[in-house]
Short mmCIF file of C-alpha atoms and ligand atoms in Angstrom, two decimals:
data_model
loop_
_atom_site.label_atom_id
_atom_site.label_comp_id
_atom_site.label_asym_id
_atom_site.label_seq_id
_atom_site.Cartn_x
_atom_site.Cartn_y
_atom_site.Cartn_z
CA MET A 289 19.25 -178.91 88.66
CA ARG A 290 22.09 -178.16 86.23
CA VAL A 291 25.23 -180.03 87.19
CA LEU A 292 28.67 -179.16 85.85
CA LEU A 293 31.00 -182.16 86.16
CA ILE A 294 34.64 -181.12 86.11
CA TYR A 295 37.57 -183.50 85.70
CA PRO A 296 40.85 -181.86 86.78
CA ILE A 297 44.06 -181.77 84.78
CA PHE A 298 46.60 -184.60 85.00
CA PRO A 299 50.20 -183.40 85.09
CA GLN A 300 52.56 -184.88 82.52
CA SER A 301 53.24 -188.46 83.54
CA PHE A 302 54.54 -191.81 82.36
CA TRP A 303 51.10 -192.58 80.97
CA SER A 304 50.24 -189.23 79.41
CA PHE A 305 51.81 -190.03 75.99
CA GLU A 306 51.19 -186.50 74.65
CA LYS A 307 53.36 -186.89 71.57
CA ALA A 308 51.76 -190.16 70.50
CA LEU A 309 48.27 -188.73 71.07
CA GLN A 310 49.04 -185.65 68.98
CA LEU A 311 49.88 -187.93 66.06
CA VAL A 312 46.24 -188.97 65.85
CA ASP A 313 44.64 -185.69 67.06
CA ARG A 314 43.61 -187.11 70.42
CA LYS A 315 43.98 -185.38 73.74
CA ALA A 316 43.85 -187.98 76.50
CA MET A 317 44.36 -191.70 76.92
CA LEU A 318 41.25 -192.41 78.98
CA PRO A 319 37.93 -190.71 79.79
CA PRO A 320 36.73 -189.87 83.33
CA LEU A 321 34.79 -193.08 83.90
CA GLY A 322 34.06 -192.20 87.55
CA LEU A 323 32.34 -188.91 86.69
CA ILE A 324 30.19 -190.36 83.92
CA THR A 325 29.17 -193.11 86.34
CA VAL A 326 28.26 -190.42 88.89
CA ALA A 327 26.12 -188.76 86.20
CA ALA A 328 24.33 -192.07 85.64
CA ILE A 329 23.62 -192.57 89.36
CA LEU A 330 22.26 -189.06 90.00
CA PRO A 331 18.60 -188.31 89.15
CA GLN A 332 18.22 -188.44 85.38
CA GLU A 333 15.87 -185.44 85.37
CA TRP A 334 18.91 -183.34 86.37
CA GLU A 335 20.91 -181.88 83.48
CA PHE A 336 24.61 -182.64 83.08
CA LYS A 337 27.52 -181.05 81.32
CA LEU A 338 30.96 -182.65 81.52
CA VAL A 339 34.18 -180.69 81.15
CA ASP A 340 37.26 -182.90 81.21
CA ARG A 341 39.99 -180.27 81.53
CA ASN A 342 42.44 -182.65 79.89
CA VAL A 343 40.56 -182.40 76.61
CA ASN A 344 38.28 -179.33 76.80
CA THR A 345 38.45 -175.80 78.14
CA LEU A 346 36.16 -174.66 80.89
CA SER A 347 34.40 -171.45 79.81
CA ASP A 348 32.61 -168.68 81.69
CA ALA A 349 29.43 -169.89 80.00
CA ASP A 350 29.93 -173.35 81.56
CA TRP A 351 30.31 -171.85 85.02
CA ASP A 352 27.33 -169.51 84.54
CA TRP A 353 25.14 -172.41 83.39
CA ALA A 354 25.75 -174.52 86.52
CA ASP A 355 23.62 -174.71 89.67
CA LEU A 356 26.02 -177.23 91.20
CA VAL A 357 29.60 -178.24 90.46
CA ILE A 358 30.85 -181.81 91.02
CA LEU A 359 34.53 -182.78 90.92
CA SER A 360 36.27 -186.10 91.20
CA ALA A 361 40.02 -186.76 91.14
CA MET A 362 42.92 -189.02 91.90
CA ILE A 363 45.81 -187.82 94.05
CA VAL A 364 47.95 -186.92 91.02
CA GLN A 365 45.29 -184.41 89.96
CA LYS A 366 45.38 -182.73 93.36
CA GLU A 367 46.67 -179.34 92.25
CA ASP A 368 43.99 -178.61 89.66
CA PHE A 369 41.31 -180.30 91.78
CA LEU A 370 41.91 -177.89 94.68
CA ALA A 371 42.20 -174.92 92.26
CA GLN A 372 38.80 -175.75 90.69
CA ILE A 373 37.14 -176.03 94.11
CA ARG A 374 38.46 -172.56 94.94
CA GLU A 375 37.31 -171.24 91.55
CA ALA A 376 33.81 -172.62 92.11
CA ARG A 377 33.71 -170.90 95.49
CA ARG A 378 34.93 -167.64 93.99
CA ARG A 379 32.08 -167.80 91.51
CA GLY A 380 29.58 -168.53 94.26
CA LYS A 381 28.74 -172.05 93.03
CA PRO A 382 28.06 -174.86 95.48
CA VAL A 383 30.67 -177.57 94.99
CA ALA A 384 30.54 -181.29 95.74
CA VAL A 385 33.57 -183.59 95.56
CA GLY A 386 34.23 -187.32 95.56
CA GLY A 387 36.59 -189.94 94.15
CA PRO A 388 39.78 -191.54 95.47
CA TYR A 389 41.62 -188.34 96.48
CA ALA A 390 38.73 -186.78 98.39
CA THR A 391 38.00 -190.13 100.06
CA ALA A 392 41.63 -190.59 101.17
CA LEU A 393 42.20 -186.98 102.29
CA PRO A 394 38.81 -185.28 102.79
CA GLN A 395 40.30 -182.57 104.99
CA GLU A 396 42.16 -181.12 101.99
CA ALA A 397 39.01 -180.74 99.88
CA GLU A 398 37.22 -179.28 102.88
CA ALA A 399 40.01 -176.77 103.51
CA ALA A 400 39.80 -175.68 99.84
CA GLY A 401 36.10 -174.91 100.37
CA ALA A 402 34.11 -177.94 99.14
CA ASP A 403 30.52 -177.81 100.42
CA TYR A 404 29.63 -181.47 100.01
CA LEU A 405 32.05 -184.35 100.52
CA ILE A 406 30.62 -187.45 98.83
CA LEU A 407 33.10 -190.07 99.99
CA ASP A 408 33.54 -193.83 99.56
CA GLU A 409 31.64 -195.45 96.69
CA GLY A 410 28.99 -193.36 94.96
CA GLU A 411 26.35 -196.07 94.62
CA ILE A 412 25.86 -195.73 98.40
CA THR A 413 26.72 -192.11 99.12
CA LEU A 414 25.29 -190.28 96.10
CA PRO A 415 21.66 -191.16 96.98
CA ILE A 416 22.25 -189.85 100.54
CA PHE A 417 23.70 -186.66 99.07
CA VAL A 418 20.70 -186.24 96.73
CA GLU A 419 18.31 -186.55 99.67
CA ALA A 420 20.30 -183.90 101.56
CA VAL A 421 20.18 -181.53 98.56
CA GLN A 422 16.46 -182.14 98.18
CA ARG A 423 15.98 -181.26 101.86
CA GLY A 424 17.73 -177.95 101.11
CA GLU A 425 20.94 -178.71 103.01
CA SER A 426 23.82 -176.60 101.76
CA GLN A 427 26.67 -178.76 103.01
CA GLY A 428 27.49 -182.19 104.40
CA VAL A 429 29.82 -185.14 104.57
CA PHE A 430 28.39 -188.37 103.16
CA ARG A 431 30.07 -191.65 104.02
CA ALA A 432 29.05 -195.26 103.57
CA PRO A 433 27.54 -196.41 106.89
CA ASN A 434 29.65 -199.06 108.69
CA GLY A 435 32.15 -198.98 105.82
CA ASP A 436 29.58 -200.76 103.57
CA ARG A 437 30.51 -201.46 99.97
CA PRO A 438 27.88 -201.51 97.25
CA ASP A 439 26.83 -204.41 95.10
CA VAL A 440 28.12 -203.24 91.70
CA THR A 441 25.40 -205.16 89.88
CA ILE A 442 23.22 -202.11 90.65
CA THR A 443 25.62 -199.67 88.97
CA PRO A 444 23.94 -198.14 85.92
CA ILE A 445 25.54 -197.83 82.47
CA PRO A 446 27.93 -194.83 82.61
CA ARG A 447 26.77 -191.78 80.64
CA PHE A 448 29.21 -192.32 77.74
CA ASP A 449 27.04 -189.90 75.77
CA LEU A 450 28.51 -186.99 77.78
CA LEU A 451 32.01 -187.62 76.37
CA SER A 452 33.60 -186.15 73.27
CA LEU A 453 34.59 -189.65 72.16
CA GLU A 454 36.91 -188.57 69.36
CA LEU A 455 39.26 -186.85 71.83
CA TYR A 456 40.15 -190.06 73.68
CA ASP A 457 42.51 -192.82 72.64
CA ASN A 458 40.79 -195.54 74.67
CA MET A 459 37.38 -195.89 76.26
CA SER A 460 37.15 -197.50 79.65
CA VAL A 461 34.73 -199.81 81.42
CA GLN A 462 34.91 -201.57 84.76
CA PHE A 463 33.96 -205.16 85.49
CA SER A 464 35.03 -205.48 89.13
CA ARG A 465 36.17 -203.57 92.19
CA GLY A 466 38.44 -204.86 94.94
CA CYS A 467 41.29 -207.37 94.99
CA PRO A 468 41.79 -210.49 97.14
CA PHE A 469 45.50 -209.82 97.78
CA GLN A 470 47.09 -207.65 100.46
CA CYS A 471 50.12 -205.83 99.10
CA GLU A 472 51.25 -203.49 101.86
CA PHE A 473 51.55 -200.39 99.65
CA CYS A 474 48.23 -200.80 97.83
CA ASP A 475 45.39 -198.29 98.24
CA ILE A 476 42.92 -200.28 96.14
CA ILE A 477 42.16 -202.69 98.96
CA VAL A 478 41.69 -199.70 101.29
CA LEU A 479 39.27 -198.00 98.92
CA TYR A 480 37.45 -201.05 97.53
CA GLY A 481 38.16 -203.94 99.89
CA ARG A 482 39.57 -207.43 99.48
CA LYS A 483 36.41 -209.14 98.30
CA PRO A 484 36.18 -208.57 94.55
CA ARG A 485 32.70 -207.46 93.53
CA THR A 486 31.82 -208.02 89.90
CA LYS A 487 29.16 -206.79 87.54
CA SER A 488 26.97 -209.34 85.80
CA PRO A 489 27.95 -210.41 82.27
CA GLU A 490 24.74 -208.86 80.81
CA GLN A 491 25.48 -205.60 82.60
CA LEU A 492 28.96 -205.20 81.14
CA LEU A 493 27.82 -206.35 77.71
CA ALA A 494 25.17 -203.61 77.86
CA GLU A 495 27.97 -201.09 78.52
CA LEU A 496 29.94 -202.39 75.55
CA GLU A 497 26.80 -202.29 73.42
CA ALA A 498 26.24 -198.66 74.46
CA LEU A 499 29.75 -197.79 73.28
CA TYR A 500 29.21 -199.76 70.09
CA GLN A 501 25.96 -197.89 69.40
CA LEU A 502 27.75 -194.58 69.93
CA GLY A 503 30.10 -195.63 67.12
CA TRP A 504 33.17 -196.50 69.20
CA ARG A 505 35.44 -198.90 67.29
CA ARG A 506 38.83 -198.65 68.94
CA SER A 507 40.46 -199.85 72.14
CA ILE A 508 38.80 -200.30 75.50
CA PHE A 509 40.67 -200.52 78.77
CA MET A 510 39.02 -202.53 81.55
CA VAL A 511 40.06 -200.36 84.46
CA ASP A 512 39.70 -203.07 87.11
CA ASP A 513 42.70 -203.04 89.42
CA ASN A 514 42.72 -206.79 89.21
CA PHE A 515 40.48 -208.08 86.42
CA ILE A 516 40.96 -211.70 87.57
CA GLY A 517 40.26 -211.09 91.29
CA ASN A 518 37.21 -213.37 90.97
CA LYS A 519 38.26 -215.94 88.38
CA ARG A 520 34.97 -217.80 88.33
CA ASN A 521 32.93 -214.69 87.53
CA VAL A 522 35.42 -213.35 85.04
CA LYS A 523 35.32 -216.61 83.09
CA LEU A 524 31.51 -216.51 83.02
CA PHE A 525 31.72 -213.00 81.64
CA LEU A 526 34.39 -213.84 79.06
CA LYS A 527 32.38 -216.78 77.75
CA GLU A 528 29.52 -214.41 76.95
CA LEU A 529 31.83 -211.68 75.71
CA LYS A 530 33.38 -214.15 73.27
CA VAL A 531 30.01 -214.67 71.58
CA TRP A 532 29.21 -210.93 71.59
CA MET A 533 32.58 -210.07 70.08
CA ALA A 534 32.18 -212.62 67.28
CA GLU A 535 28.66 -211.38 66.52
CA HIS A 536 29.92 -207.80 66.35
CA GLU A 537 33.02 -208.72 64.28
CA TYR A 538 35.51 -207.82 67.01
CA PRO A 539 34.90 -204.07 67.13
CA PHE A 540 37.27 -203.40 70.05
CA HIS A 541 40.75 -204.34 71.21
CA LEU A 542 40.74 -204.88 74.96
CA SER A 543 43.36 -204.58 77.66
CA THR A 544 43.34 -204.63 81.45
CA GLU A 545 45.29 -205.06 84.69
CA ALA A 546 45.71 -208.42 86.41
CA SER A 547 47.74 -210.18 89.06
CA VAL A 548 50.62 -212.40 87.95
CA ASP A 549 48.73 -215.60 88.84
CA LEU A 550 46.96 -215.10 85.51
CA ALA A 551 49.86 -217.13 84.11
CA ASN A 552 48.70 -220.22 86.04
CA ASP A 553 45.33 -220.33 84.32
CA GLN A 554 45.67 -221.20 80.65
CA GLU A 555 41.89 -221.40 80.16
CA LEU A 556 41.52 -217.83 81.40
CA MET A 557 44.34 -216.51 79.21
CA ASP A 558 42.91 -218.29 76.18
CA LEU A 559 39.47 -216.86 76.85
CA MET A 560 40.94 -213.37 77.08
CA VAL A 561 42.74 -213.73 73.77
CA GLU A 562 39.62 -215.18 72.15
CA CYS A 563 37.75 -212.05 73.31
CA ASN A 564 40.34 -209.86 71.55
CA PHE A 565 42.32 -208.81 74.62
CA ASN A 566 45.76 -207.87 73.36
CA GLY A 567 47.49 -206.46 76.45
CA VAL A 568 47.65 -206.83 80.19
CA PHE A 569 49.33 -204.80 82.89
CA LEU A 570 50.95 -206.83 85.68
CA GLY A 571 52.12 -205.60 89.08
CA ILE A 572 55.48 -207.42 89.17
CA GLU A 573 57.17 -204.77 91.40
CA THR A 574 60.59 -206.42 91.76
CA PRO A 575 62.39 -209.69 91.03
CA ASP A 576 63.76 -209.61 94.64
CA GLU A 577 61.85 -212.30 96.49
CA ALA A 578 62.68 -210.93 99.94
CA SER A 579 61.13 -207.56 99.02
CA LEU A 580 58.02 -209.23 97.63
CA THR A 581 57.60 -211.23 100.85
CA LEU A 582 58.17 -208.18 103.01
CA THR A 583 55.53 -206.20 101.12
CA ASN A 584 53.03 -209.08 101.36
CA LYS A 585 53.05 -209.71 97.63
CA HIS A 586 53.22 -213.45 98.20
CA GLN A 587 51.37 -214.26 94.98
CA ASN A 588 54.47 -213.12 93.07
CA THR A 589 56.79 -215.50 94.91
CA ARG A 590 55.01 -218.79 94.17
CA ASN A 591 56.29 -219.34 90.63
CA SER A 592 59.02 -217.96 88.45
CA LEU A 593 58.11 -214.42 87.42
CA SER A 594 59.94 -214.67 84.11
CA ASP A 595 58.10 -217.91 83.28
CA ALA A 596 54.84 -216.14 84.09
CA VAL A 597 55.64 -213.27 81.68
CA ASP A 598 56.58 -215.78 78.99
CA ALA A 599 53.40 -217.80 79.47
CA ILE A 600 51.22 -214.69 79.21
CA ALA A 601 53.07 -213.23 76.21
CA SER A 602 53.17 -216.50 74.31
CA THR A 603 49.39 -216.80 74.70
CA GLY A 604 49.14 -213.53 72.79
CA LEU A 605 48.86 -210.86 75.48
CA ARG A 606 51.39 -208.03 75.35
CA VAL A 607 52.74 -207.59 78.86
CA MET A 608 53.12 -204.17 80.51
CA ALA A 609 54.35 -204.17 84.08
CA GLY A 610 54.99 -202.03 87.14
CA PHE A 611 58.32 -202.08 89.03
CA ILE A 612 59.23 -200.46 92.32
CA ILE A 613 62.51 -199.68 94.04
CA GLY A 614 62.96 -198.67 97.67
CA PHE A 615 61.52 -201.55 99.71
CA ASP A 616 62.81 -201.97 103.25
CA ASN A 617 66.01 -203.99 103.62
CA GLU A 618 66.49 -204.06 99.84
CA ALA A 619 70.01 -205.08 98.85
CA PRO A 620 72.04 -202.53 96.85
CA GLY A 621 71.72 -202.96 93.08
CA ALA A 622 67.91 -203.39 93.05
CA GLY A 623 67.65 -200.96 90.11
CA ASP A 624 70.07 -202.99 88.01
CA ARG A 625 68.27 -206.22 88.88
CA ILE A 626 64.99 -204.70 87.69
CA VAL A 627 66.54 -203.53 84.42
CA ARG A 628 68.04 -206.99 83.85
CA PHE A 629 64.67 -208.62 84.53
CA VAL A 630 62.83 -206.30 82.12
CA GLU A 631 65.41 -206.87 79.40
CA GLN A 632 65.39 -210.63 79.88
CA THR A 633 61.59 -210.87 79.81
CA THR A 634 61.37 -208.30 76.93
CA ILE A 635 58.59 -206.27 78.57
CA PRO A 636 58.35 -203.16 76.35
CA ILE A 637 56.52 -200.82 78.74
CA ALA A 638 57.82 -201.13 82.28
CA ILE A 639 56.61 -198.41 84.63
CA PHE A 640 59.45 -197.92 87.08
CA SER A 641 58.85 -195.91 90.27
CA MET A 642 60.29 -195.28 93.69
CA LEU A 643 58.10 -196.64 96.46
CA GLN A 644 55.65 -194.08 97.88
CA ALA A 645 53.42 -194.45 100.91
CA LEU A 646 49.85 -193.69 99.86
CA PRO A 647 47.50 -192.33 102.54
CA ASP A 648 45.77 -194.86 104.72
CA THR A 649 47.58 -197.91 103.29
CA ALA A 650 49.14 -200.51 105.58
CA LEU A 651 52.55 -199.17 104.53
CA TRP A 652 51.53 -195.61 105.44
CA HIS A 653 50.36 -196.65 108.90
CA ARG A 654 53.50 -198.71 109.58
CA LEU A 655 55.81 -195.91 108.51
CA LYS A 656 53.85 -193.41 110.58
CA ARG A 657 54.25 -195.63 113.65
CA GLU A 658 57.96 -195.90 112.92
CA GLY A 659 58.24 -192.09 112.48
CA ARG A 660 59.55 -192.44 108.92
CA LEU A 661 56.99 -190.49 106.88
CA MET A 662 58.59 -187.36 105.44
CA GLU A 663 55.39 -185.54 104.48
CA ASP A 664 51.80 -185.74 105.52
CA VAL A 665 50.57 -186.01 101.97
CA ALA A 666 51.91 -188.52 99.53
CA ASN A 667 52.82 -187.65 96.01
CA ILE A 668 52.77 -190.44 93.54
CA ASN A 669 54.52 -190.01 90.30
CA GLN A 670 57.83 -190.91 88.74
CA THR A 671 59.26 -187.42 89.17
CA THR A 672 59.07 -187.10 92.95
CA LEU A 673 61.38 -188.43 95.64
CA MET A 674 60.15 -191.05 98.08
CA ASN A 675 57.90 -189.63 100.78
CA PHE A 676 59.43 -191.68 103.60
CA VAL A 677 62.89 -192.51 104.94
CA PRO A 678 64.06 -195.78 103.32
CA THR A 679 66.24 -198.30 105.14
CA ARG A 680 69.18 -197.71 102.81
CA PRO A 681 70.42 -194.21 101.99
CA LEU A 682 67.90 -192.26 99.94
CA GLU A 683 70.71 -191.05 97.70
CA GLU A 684 71.66 -194.64 96.82
CA VAL A 685 68.06 -195.64 96.00
CA THR A 686 67.52 -192.48 93.98
CA ARG A 687 70.69 -192.83 91.91
CA GLU A 688 69.81 -196.46 91.11
CA TYR A 689 66.31 -195.37 90.14
CA VAL A 690 67.45 -192.61 87.78
CA ARG A 691 70.07 -194.86 86.19
CA GLY A 692 67.56 -197.70 85.78
CA PHE A 693 64.91 -195.45 84.24
CA TRP A 694 67.51 -194.04 81.86
CA GLN A 695 68.60 -197.50 80.72
CA LEU A 696 65.08 -198.86 80.34
CA TYR A 697 64.14 -196.05 78.00
CA ASP A 698 67.35 -195.89 76.05
CA PRO A 699 65.86 -195.74 72.51
CA SER A 700 67.65 -198.83 71.22
CA ASN A 701 66.92 -200.88 74.33
CA TYR A 702 63.25 -199.96 74.00
CA LEU A 703 63.04 -200.82 70.28
CA ASN A 704 64.91 -204.11 70.74
CA ARG A 705 62.73 -205.21 73.66
CA THR A 706 59.54 -204.30 71.85
CA TYR A 707 60.62 -206.24 68.77
CA ARG A 708 61.54 -209.38 70.73
CA HIS A 709 58.27 -209.16 72.67
CA PHE A 710 56.11 -208.90 69.57
CA LEU A 711 57.80 -211.93 68.05
CA LYS A 712 56.83 -213.86 71.18
CA LEU A 713 53.17 -212.88 70.94
CA GLY A 714 52.35 -214.99 67.95
CA ALA A 715 49.68 -214.09 65.39
CA PRO A 716 46.40 -212.58 66.67
CA ARG A 717 43.56 -215.09 66.77
CA HIS A 718 41.00 -212.73 65.27
CA LYS A 719 41.05 -210.20 62.56
CA SER A 720 39.09 -207.07 63.33
CA LYS A 721 37.03 -205.82 60.42
CA LEU A 722 39.29 -203.94 58.02
CA ARG A 723 38.95 -200.21 58.54
CA LYS A 724 39.39 -197.59 55.88
CA VAL A 725 42.84 -196.02 56.04
CA THR A 726 42.06 -192.37 56.75
CA TRP A 727 44.36 -189.44 56.10
CA LYS A 728 44.83 -189.10 59.88
CA VAL A 729 46.07 -192.69 60.18
CA LEU A 730 48.31 -192.35 57.14
CA ARG A 731 49.77 -189.08 58.46
CA ALA A 732 50.46 -190.72 61.85
CA PHE A 733 52.17 -193.65 60.11
CA LEU A 734 54.36 -191.34 58.04
CA THR A 735 55.24 -189.22 61.08
CA VAL A 736 56.32 -192.29 63.07
CA CYS A 737 58.41 -193.46 60.11
CA TRP A 738 59.97 -190.01 59.80
CA ARG A 739 60.77 -189.64 63.50
CA GLN A 740 61.87 -193.21 64.15
CA GLY A 741 63.16 -194.14 60.75
CA VAL A 742 64.92 -190.96 59.63
CA ALA A 743 65.46 -188.44 62.42
CA ARG A 744 66.74 -190.77 65.15
CA GLU A 745 70.10 -192.49 65.42
CA THR A 746 68.24 -195.75 65.99
CA ARG A 747 66.82 -195.55 62.44
CA TRP A 748 68.46 -198.78 61.23
CA ILE A 749 67.19 -200.76 64.21
CA PHE A 750 63.72 -199.36 63.56
CA TRP A 751 63.65 -200.35 59.87
CA HIS A 752 65.23 -203.75 60.47
CA HIS A 753 62.66 -204.64 63.13
CA LEU A 754 59.75 -203.20 61.18
CA PHE A 755 60.47 -205.28 58.07
CA SER A 756 61.22 -208.33 60.18
CA ILE A 757 57.85 -208.00 61.98
CA LEU A 758 56.11 -207.59 58.61
CA LYS A 759 57.73 -210.81 57.48
CA ARG A 760 57.54 -212.89 60.63
CA ASN A 761 54.37 -211.72 62.40
CA PRO A 762 52.43 -209.36 60.09
CA GLY A 763 49.19 -209.64 62.08
CA VAL A 764 50.66 -207.55 64.91
CA PHE A 765 52.11 -204.84 62.63
CA GLU A 766 49.71 -202.04 63.60
CA HIS A 767 49.92 -202.85 67.30
CA TYR A 768 53.72 -203.08 67.08
CA LEU A 769 54.02 -199.72 65.35
CA SER A 770 51.81 -198.01 67.95
CA VAL A 771 54.12 -199.27 70.74
CA CYS A 772 57.23 -198.14 68.80
CA ALA A 773 55.65 -194.67 68.47
CA LEU A 774 55.83 -194.30 72.27
CA ASN A 775 59.62 -194.20 72.02
CA GLU A 776 59.36 -190.42 71.45
CA HIS A 777 57.44 -189.96 74.68
CA PHE A 778 59.80 -192.10 76.73
CA LEU A 779 62.84 -190.34 75.34
CA GLU A 780 61.49 -187.02 76.57
CA TYR A 781 60.08 -188.41 79.80
CA ARG A 782 63.30 -190.10 80.97
CA GLN A 783 64.96 -186.67 80.64
CA GLU A 784 62.18 -185.19 82.77
CA VAL A 785 62.60 -187.92 85.40
CA ARG A 786 66.35 -187.42 85.56
CA SER A 787 66.32 -183.63 85.80
CA GLN A 788 63.46 -183.37 88.30
CA ILE A 789 64.66 -186.18 90.56
CA GLU A 790 68.27 -185.00 90.54
CA ALA A 791 67.19 -181.43 91.43
CA GLN A 792 65.10 -182.74 94.35
CA LEU A 793 67.93 -184.98 95.50
CA GLU A 794 70.34 -182.03 95.41
CA GLU A 795 67.94 -180.02 97.57
CA TYR A 796 67.50 -182.94 99.96
CA LEU A 797 71.26 -183.43 100.34
CA LYS A 798 71.77 -179.70 100.88
CA ASN A 799 69.18 -179.74 103.67
CA GLN A 800 70.82 -182.82 105.17
CA ARG A 801 74.20 -181.06 105.21
CA LEU A 802 72.68 -177.92 106.79
CA HIS A 803 70.95 -180.07 109.36
CA ALA A 804 74.19 -181.90 110.18
CA VAL A 805 76.07 -178.57 110.58
CA SER A 806 73.42 -177.12 112.88
CA GLU A 807 73.37 -180.31 114.98
CA SER A 808 77.14 -180.25 115.34
CA ARG A 809 77.02 -176.55 116.36
CA GLU A 810 74.39 -177.36 118.97
CA ARG A 811 76.57 -180.20 120.31
CA ASP A 812 79.60 -177.88 120.43
CA ALA A 813 77.56 -175.23 122.25
CA ILE A 814 76.36 -177.78 124.82
CA SER A 815 79.86 -179.18 125.43
CA ALA A 816 81.27 -175.61 125.75
CA THR A 817 78.72 -174.74 128.45
CA PRO A 818 80.56 -174.70 131.81
S1 SF4 B 1043 47.59 -207.40 93.50
FE1 SF4 B 1043 47.52 -205.24 92.83
S2 SF4 B 1043 45.44 -204.53 93.30
FE2 SF4 B 1043 45.79 -206.44 94.45
S3 SF4 B 1043 46.49 -205.81 96.48
FE3 SF4 B 1043 48.32 -206.15 95.22
S4 SF4 B 1043 48.81 -204.15 94.30
FE4 SF4 B 1043 46.71 -204.04 95.08
#
């Protein structure tokens, strides 16, 4: 069986960083970890070819080669995902789909023509699918019986060998699935449950060893939605990772996502830094305590959020964080409060979004009951309006959002925050082995210096901070410069956010006015009826 694995295109987004990737001839931030894990679970006598459409083109020869096409996607990839299902059908190829989008909204993949829906987690449903194929069945829906979730200690090492490694900025691995918390808007706990399931330390070390043997020597993102969901197991893993990293002379920089309660566990933070973690993404969402309580994010209300950011940063982990506007009963000015919080805590990369109801989440079901969902299908990026009716006027939330995004990514605000944050981090505890400075790296360095240090009006801030970092914290210089380089992306992206959101808001307000006029005409007609 020849299987063509296709990963659909991501639209431009906050995280796409095209300009920064071009500097170093890379095409995407992260590889399709789900699809290469699928390839590892399927029978190894089958043949596999992976085409990640974010980094490669899909040729006629690829299609002709395939006996079966398998696609996996997140909701943001919806458009290309559905287009590739239709293309597979047009070419007469059987097509199987899975992943978070197909699991949340299987009817959409089915309507596009998918033959096999492999839903829920693949460790359970892929073997059932394989049996069906081997019985000669040409279609089917495969779900985990009784909502079972697999033990991830049985998950094999992903087929990293299928990737064109040089085209990615980071590699990814996963230690755990699931999160113990219950944030109302979160789809992770719907997809993976509230009991974190972790791999064994040996298992994840074997994955890192596989990447090491393939020659990978750059950053690795642990894609867990909450890396510290099971603190006991994560510490056991980190203790072994620490030894492995030292033996291998710290070949990777690591980063991950974690809940804010990381700040309460100094031992855990220290272990992470000792294992060469240099960044962590936190779901802070908002400094408004009432909104956090309402959305069931109680873990963020127990201690001061700004103290938590300080504790994490001063241990040596660069903080990235997510912020959301549009919670129910939010007081006006939420956007400004978020901007103030980000500035005060010096978080360089703050992903700011309007709240969206993702399918099947607790928020989605509540809003559906309350008749407040505006569309059946959620869209989830920074350039789309909210998909439900908020409790304060949508126009007010939207204008605060656009203004906040604009201020956060004002080029001097961004450079100043980044500088202050990197001074907080302190010197790295380990030196990675010195790498040869290649022409590619030198060219990227010169391009950043040209763009930031000559072409932009913020040139003096850039040079001042750069020399100051070299003097006061030289160990973080390379990391600091790579975060500064993202200024180009954010400058362009904030423009994108403003123009797209304002156009949608205009359309929304026009429809509201038309609706109000037609309602008033109807009322007039009724009152004029004798
Ligand atoms: S802490 Fe993060 S992963 Fe966990 S439930 Fe909340 S939003 Fe989801």
